[in-house]
mmCIF file of C-alpha atoms in Angstrom:
data_model
loop_
_atom_site.group_PDB
_atom_site.id
_atom_site.type_symbol
_atom_site.label_atom_id
_atom_site.label_comp_id
_atom_site.label_asym_id
_atom_site.label_seq_id
_atom_site.Cartn_x
_atom_site.Cartn_y
_atom_site.Cartn_z
ATOM 1 C CA GLN X 173 -5.322 -46.124 46.102
ATOM 2 C CA SER X 174 -2.074 -44.155 45.434
ATOM 3 C CA SER X 175 -0.869 -47.671 43.851
ATOM 4 C CA LEU X 176 -4.387 -47.268 41.725
ATOM 5 C CA ARG X 177 -2.579 -44.966 39.950
ATOM 6 C CA HIS X 178 -0.721 -44.221 36.462
ATOM 7 C CA PRO X 179 3.187 -43.209 37.385
ATOM 8 C CA LEU X 180 2.369 -40.782 34.190
ATOM 9 C CA SER X 181 0.068 -38.913 35.460
ATOM 10 C CA ASN X 182 1.272 -35.863 36.864
ATOM 11 C CA SER X 183 4.800 -35.700 35.126
ATOM 12 C CA ALA X 184 2.552 -34.993 31.109
ATOM 13 C CA ALA X 185 1.585 -32.509 33.382
ATOM 14 C CA ILE X 186 4.244 -30.801 35.126
ATOM 15 C CA MET X 187 6.501 -31.620 31.847
ATOM 16 C CA GLY X 188 7.040 -28.340 29.356
ATOM 17 C CA ILE X 189 6.092 -29.148 25.147
ATOM 18 C CA SER X 190 7.635 -32.500 23.841
ATOM 19 C CA ARG X 191 8.247 -33.774 20.354
ATOM 20 C CA ASP X 192 6.868 -37.491 21.156
ATOM 21 C CA ASN X 193 4.138 -39.775 19.511
ATOM 22 C CA TRP X 194 3.040 -42.188 22.546
ATOM 23 C CA HIS X 195 0.957 -39.755 23.492
ATOM 24 C CA LYS X 196 -1.529 -39.385 20.662
ATOM 25 C CA ARG X 197 -4.170 -41.997 19.566
ATOM 26 C CA ARG X 198 -3.638 -45.089 16.784
ATOM 27 C CA LYS X 199 -4.810 -44.361 13.174
ATOM 28 C CA THR X 200 -8.608 -45.757 14.275
ATOM 29 C CA GLY X 201 -8.861 -44.294 17.115
ATOM 30 C CA GLY X 202 -7.183 -46.174 20.141
ATOM 31 C CA ARG X 203 -6.089 -45.090 23.262
ATOM 32 C CA LEU X 204 -2.072 -45.833 23.465
ATOM 33 C CA ASN X 205 -0.590 -46.335 26.648
ATOM 34 C CA PRO X 206 2.537 -44.761 27.581
ATOM 35 C CA ILE X 207 5.749 -47.201 27.995
ATOM 36 C CA ARG X 208 8.070 -44.841 29.096
ATOM 37 C CA LYS X 209 8.433 -41.103 31.378
ATOM 38 C CA LYS X 210 9.439 -38.250 29.082
ATOM 39 C CA ARG X 211 12.708 -38.377 27.597
ATOM 40 C CA LYS X 212 14.890 -35.966 27.338
ATOM 41 C CA TYR X 213 16.148 -36.332 23.609
ATOM 42 C CA GLU X 214 12.064 -35.790 22.721
ATOM 43 C CA LEU X 215 11.772 -31.939 23.857
ATOM 44 C CA GLY X 216 10.506 -29.592 22.060
ATOM 45 C CA ARG X 217 11.623 -25.791 21.987
ATOM 46 C CA PRO X 218 8.749 -22.991 22.301
ATOM 47 C CA PRO X 219 8.832 -20.763 18.590
ATOM 48 C CA ALA X 220 10.810 -18.564 18.365
ATOM 49 C CA ASN X 221 8.133 -15.673 16.135
ATOM 50 C CA THR X 222 11.178 -13.923 14.868
ATOM 51 C CA LYS X 223 10.393 -9.671 14.647
ATOM 52 C CA LEU X 224 11.055 -7.221 11.703
ATOM 53 C CA GLY X 225 13.668 -5.325 14.418
ATOM 54 C CA ALA X 226 17.060 -3.838 15.405
ATOM 55 C CA ARG X 227 18.940 -8.168 15.761
ATOM 56 C CA ARG X 228 19.158 -9.447 18.511
ATOM 57 C CA VAL X 229 19.837 -13.719 18.944
ATOM 58 C CA HIS X 230 20.073 -16.242 21.333
ATOM 59 C CA LEU X 231 22.334 -18.573 22.007
ATOM 60 C CA VAL X 232 20.608 -22.365 22.738
ATOM 61 C CA ARG X 233 22.891 -25.027 23.859
ATOM 62 C CA CYS X 234 21.677 -28.441 21.480
ATOM 63 C CA ARG X 235 21.584 -32.221 21.724
ATOM 64 C CA GLY X 236 25.432 -33.009 21.007
ATOM 65 C CA GLY X 237 26.814 -30.100 22.554
ATOM 66 C CA ASN X 238 26.020 -27.902 19.162
ATOM 67 C CA THR X 239 24.422 -24.277 19.220
ATOM 68 C CA LYS X 240 21.361 -23.061 17.832
ATOM 69 C CA PHE X 241 20.797 -18.986 16.954
ATOM 70 C CA ARG X 242 17.827 -18.597 17.885
ATOM 71 C CA GLY X 243 17.142 -14.624 15.968
ATOM 72 C CA LEU X 244 14.312 -13.207 18.146
ATOM 73 C CA ARG X 245 14.670 -9.692 16.348
ATOM 74 C CA LEU X 246 16.343 -9.345 13.115
ATOM 75 C CA ASP X 247 16.460 -6.167 9.837
ATOM 76 C CA THR X 248 19.708 -7.056 7.993
ATOM 77 C CA GLY X 249 20.257 -10.525 5.621
ATOM 78 C CA ASN X 250 22.148 -11.539 2.676
ATOM 79 C CA PHE X 251 19.655 -11.408 -0.392
ATOM 80 C CA SER X 252 21.113 -12.968 -3.776
ATOM 81 C CA TRP X 253 20.005 -11.782 -7.479
ATOM 82 C CA GLY X 254 19.949 -15.139 -9.514
ATOM 83 C CA SER X 255 19.922 -14.346 -12.696
ATOM 84 C CA GLU X 256 23.432 -12.115 -12.139
ATOM 85 C CA ALA X 257 24.837 -13.690 -9.597
ATOM 86 C CA ILE X 258 25.539 -11.462 -7.088
ATOM 87 C CA SER X 259 23.806 -11.612 -3.879
ATOM 88 C CA ARG X 260 24.539 -7.673 -1.010
ATOM 89 C CA LYS X 261 23.778 -7.722 2.123
ATOM 90 C CA THR X 262 20.447 -5.614 2.518
ATOM 91 C CA ARG X 263 17.873 -4.030 4.859
ATOM 92 C CA ILE X 264 14.587 -5.732 5.192
ATOM 93 C CA ILE X 265 11.519 -3.116 5.544
ATOM 94 C CA ASP X 266 8.914 -4.951 5.344
ATOM 95 C CA VAL X 267 6.443 -8.620 5.598
ATOM 96 C CA MET X 268 4.837 -8.275 2.521
ATOM 97 C CA TYR X 269 3.159 -12.129 2.448
ATOM 98 C CA ASN X 270 2.864 -14.657 4.029
ATOM 99 C CA ALA X 271 0.714 -18.106 2.389
ATOM 100 C CA SER X 272 0.432 -20.052 5.867
ATOM 101 C CA ASN X 273 -0.458 -17.357 7.897
ATOM 102 C CA ASN X 274 -1.792 -13.164 7.367
ATOM 103 C CA GLU X 275 -1.394 -12.758 11.167
ATOM 104 C CA LEU X 276 2.665 -13.185 10.645
ATOM 105 C CA VAL X 277 2.613 -10.000 7.724
ATOM 106 C CA ARG X 278 0.253 -8.431 10.552
ATOM 107 C CA THR X 279 2.819 -8.835 13.624
ATOM 108 C CA LYS X 280 5.646 -8.927 10.383
ATOM 109 C CA THR X 281 7.343 -12.028 11.755
ATOM 110 C CA LEU X 282 10.084 -12.895 9.428
ATOM 111 C CA VAL X 283 9.906 -16.881 9.221
ATOM 112 C CA LYS X 284 11.098 -19.482 6.550
ATOM 113 C CA ALA X 285 9.224 -18.478 2.438
ATOM 114 C CA ALA X 286 8.022 -15.335 3.923
ATOM 115 C CA ILE X 287 7.785 -12.264 1.011
ATOM 116 C CA VAL X 288 10.111 -9.520 2.158
ATOM 117 C CA GLN X 289 9.928 -5.620 1.206
ATOM 118 C CA ILE X 290 13.914 -5.444 0.939
ATOM 119 C CA ASP X 291 15.734 -2.263 -0.169
ATOM 120 C CA SER X 292 17.492 -1.947 -4.085
ATOM 121 C CA THR X 293 20.355 0.672 -3.083
ATOM 122 C CA PRO X 294 23.646 -2.250 -2.897
ATOM 123 C CA PHE X 295 21.368 -4.321 -5.812
ATOM 124 C CA ARG X 296 21.326 -0.642 -8.046
ATOM 125 C CA GLN X 297 25.128 0.405 -6.595
ATOM 126 C CA TRP X 298 26.135 -2.886 -7.791
ATOM 127 C CA TYR X 299 24.144 -2.988 -11.378
ATOM 128 C CA GLU X 300 25.478 0.977 -12.059
ATOM 129 C CA ALA X 301 29.255 -0.084 -11.030
ATOM 130 C CA HIS X 302 29.457 -3.229 -13.072
ATOM 131 C CA TYR X 303 27.133 -2.266 -16.172
ATOM 132 C CA ALA X 304 27.633 1.691 -16.735
ATOM 133 C CA LEU X 305 24.244 2.175 -16.997
ATOM 134 C CA PRO X 306 22.093 3.695 -14.893
ATOM 135 C CA LEU X 307 18.533 1.433 -13.496
ATOM 136 C CA GLY X 308 16.045 3.035 -11.633
ATOM 137 C CA ARG X 309 16.409 5.987 -12.724
ATOM 138 C CA LYS X 310 13.284 8.799 -13.758
ATOM 139 C CA LYS X 311 14.267 11.038 -16.563
ATOM 140 C CA GLY X 312 15.686 14.724 -15.340
ATOM 141 C CA GLN X 313 17.165 13.344 -12.270
ATOM 142 C CA LYS X 314 20.119 15.167 -10.836
ATOM 143 C CA LEU X 315 22.524 12.748 -9.900
ATOM 144 C CA SER X 316 25.550 13.254 -7.202
ATOM 145 C CA GLU X 317 29.294 13.281 -8.043
ATOM 146 C CA ALA X 318 29.734 10.023 -6.788
ATOM 147 C CA GLU X 319 27.243 8.440 -8.673
ATOM 148 C CA GLU X 320 27.716 10.780 -11.763
ATOM 149 C CA ALA X 321 31.876 9.627 -11.772
ATOM 150 C CA VAL X 322 31.193 6.123 -11.505
ATOM 151 C CA LEU X 323 28.511 6.327 -14.757
ATOM 152 C CA ASN X 324 30.602 8.559 -16.933
ATOM 153 C CA LYS X 325 33.684 7.405 -15.819
ATOM 154 C CA LYS X 326 36.636 7.811 -17.701
ATOM 155 C CA ALA X 327 38.319 4.108 -18.418
ATOM 156 C CA SER X 328 40.868 3.044 -21.873
ATOM 157 C CA LYS X 329 39.698 2.150 -24.494
ATOM 158 C CA LYS X 330 39.517 -1.602 -23.932
ATOM 159 C CA VAL X 331 38.024 -1.143 -20.722
ATOM 160 C CA MET X 332 34.774 1.060 -22.284
ATOM 161 C CA LYS X 333 34.661 -2.581 -24.958
ATOM 162 C CA MET X 334 34.643 -4.522 -21.814
ATOM 163 C CA TYR X 335 31.284 -2.527 -20.619
ATOM 164 C CA ARG X 336 29.519 -1.824 -24.190
ATOM 165 C CA ASP X 337 30.243 -5.718 -24.212
ATOM 166 C CA ARG X 338 28.645 -6.016 -20.724
ATOM 167 C CA GLN X 339 25.593 -3.986 -21.788
ATOM 168 C CA LYS X 340 24.226 -5.707 -24.418
ATOM 169 C CA LYS X 341 23.242 -8.201 -21.935
ATOM 170 C CA ALA X 342 22.320 -5.881 -19.381
ATOM 171 C CA LYS X 343 18.658 -6.227 -19.571
ATOM 172 C CA ILE X 344 16.003 -6.350 -16.869
ATOM 173 C CA ALA X 345 12.831 -6.995 -16.665
ATOM 174 C CA GLN X 346 10.063 -4.020 -16.668
ATOM 175 C CA PRO X 347 8.399 -5.370 -13.971
ATOM 176 C CA LEU X 348 11.582 -5.701 -11.450
ATOM 177 C CA GLU X 349 13.330 -2.258 -13.429
ATOM 178 C CA GLU X 350 9.818 -0.603 -12.252
ATOM 179 C CA GLN X 351 10.588 -1.534 -8.428
ATOM 180 C CA PHE X 352 14.067 -0.387 -8.811
ATOM 181 C CA ALA X 353 12.587 2.384 -9.595
ATOM 182 C CA GLN X 354 10.662 2.743 -6.551
ATOM 183 C CA GLY X 355 13.923 1.870 -4.329
ATOM 184 C CA ARG X 356 12.404 -1.399 -3.227
ATOM 185 C CA LEU X 357 12.219 -5.485 -3.637
ATOM 186 C CA LEU X 358 10.406 -8.111 -3.503
ATOM 187 C CA ALA X 359 11.710 -10.995 -1.832
ATOM 188 C CA CYS X 360 11.228 -14.618 -0.065
ATOM 189 C CA ILE X 361 13.590 -15.766 2.918
ATOM 190 C CA SER X 362 15.318 -19.590 2.184
ATOM 191 C CA SER X 363 16.864 -19.518 5.306
ATOM 192 C CA ARG X 364 15.066 -20.679 9.115
ATOM 193 C CA PRO X 365 16.195 -17.174 11.381
ATOM 194 C CA GLY X 366 14.404 -19.637 14.361
ATOM 195 C CA GLN X 367 17.706 -21.594 13.985
ATOM 196 C CA VAL X 368 20.125 -19.959 12.196
ATOM 197 C CA GLY X 369 19.774 -16.269 13.837
ATOM 198 C CA ARG X 370 20.169 -15.219 9.447
ATOM 199 C CA CYS X 371 17.444 -13.144 7.347
ATOM 200 C CA ASP X 372 18.497 -14.205 4.186
ATOM 201 C CA GLY X 373 16.862 -15.199 0.614
ATOM 202 C CA TYR X 374 15.860 -13.952 -2.466
ATOM 203 C CA ILE X 375 15.253 -11.302 -5.215
ATOM 204 C CA LEU X 376 12.000 -12.647 -6.699
ATOM 205 C CA GLU X 377 12.275 -12.507 -10.684
ATOM 206 C CA GLY X 378 9.984 -13.691 -14.035
ATOM 207 C CA LYS X 379 6.519 -15.865 -13.273
ATOM 208 C CA GLU X 380 7.322 -16.388 -9.311
ATOM 209 C CA LEU X 381 6.947 -12.332 -8.367
ATOM 210 C CA ASP X 382 4.305 -12.743 -11.050
ATOM 211 C CA PHE X 383 2.793 -14.942 -8.893
ATOM 212 C CA TYR X 384 3.128 -12.619 -5.476
ATOM 213 C CA SER X 385 2.830 -9.607 -7.143
ATOM 214 C CA ARG X 386 -1.031 -10.588 -7.923
ATOM 215 C CA LYS X 387 -0.610 -12.387 -4.087
ATOM 216 C CA ILE X 388 -0.192 -9.092 -2.462
ATOM 217 C CA LYS X 389 -2.460 -6.975 -4.659
ATOM 218 C CA ALA X 390 -5.187 -9.440 -4.319
ATOM 219 C CA LYS X 391 -4.491 -8.981 -0.435
ATOM 220 C CA LYS X 392 -4.875 -4.842 -1.046
ATOM 221 C CA GLY X 393 -8.473 -5.048 -2.445
ATOM 222 C CA LYS X 394 -10.057 -6.860 0.289
#
């Protein structure tokens, strides 16, 4: 009787996640007979499910001696401000929206294309230093000595002319300015935290910001 048993009957139960396709059925529903046992190059690994928290990254040795950086917990990232062509490292505050699954929002899981809320301070500091204009400040708000020095610094005529020329192009869209007033910006993750161990992305602007703002409001309204 032992000779009649298929050689792969036990191996499938013992081995782990596999990325092969010979265990699946044909489009017509027919069953494929396995032509070999599982192979190392067909292996799969469990998902990283990167959470929002103090940085924790594991190294995974991969095929060919390459290394993957399995981000298990991350709380900072490099985010770019496209219209101003700058990027700054900033703190990730919360996960706001995920088109694929609301469960990933509840568990604060960081994945590519997730919409997160980030700290606006590094971008506001750059803007005020670059344009010598306040950003996201309430009328009559008291500034610290350092902030006062940045906005009202003394400079030569040539430098002041440079600031005036910059200020002509320093307009910011109203929705983005409102976010700066709150101290938090909506951003989209463009890296793959579970593969590269980094959570980088870009600030949402224009129609993309309007779209995701509507989605988040609709979700809160339910």
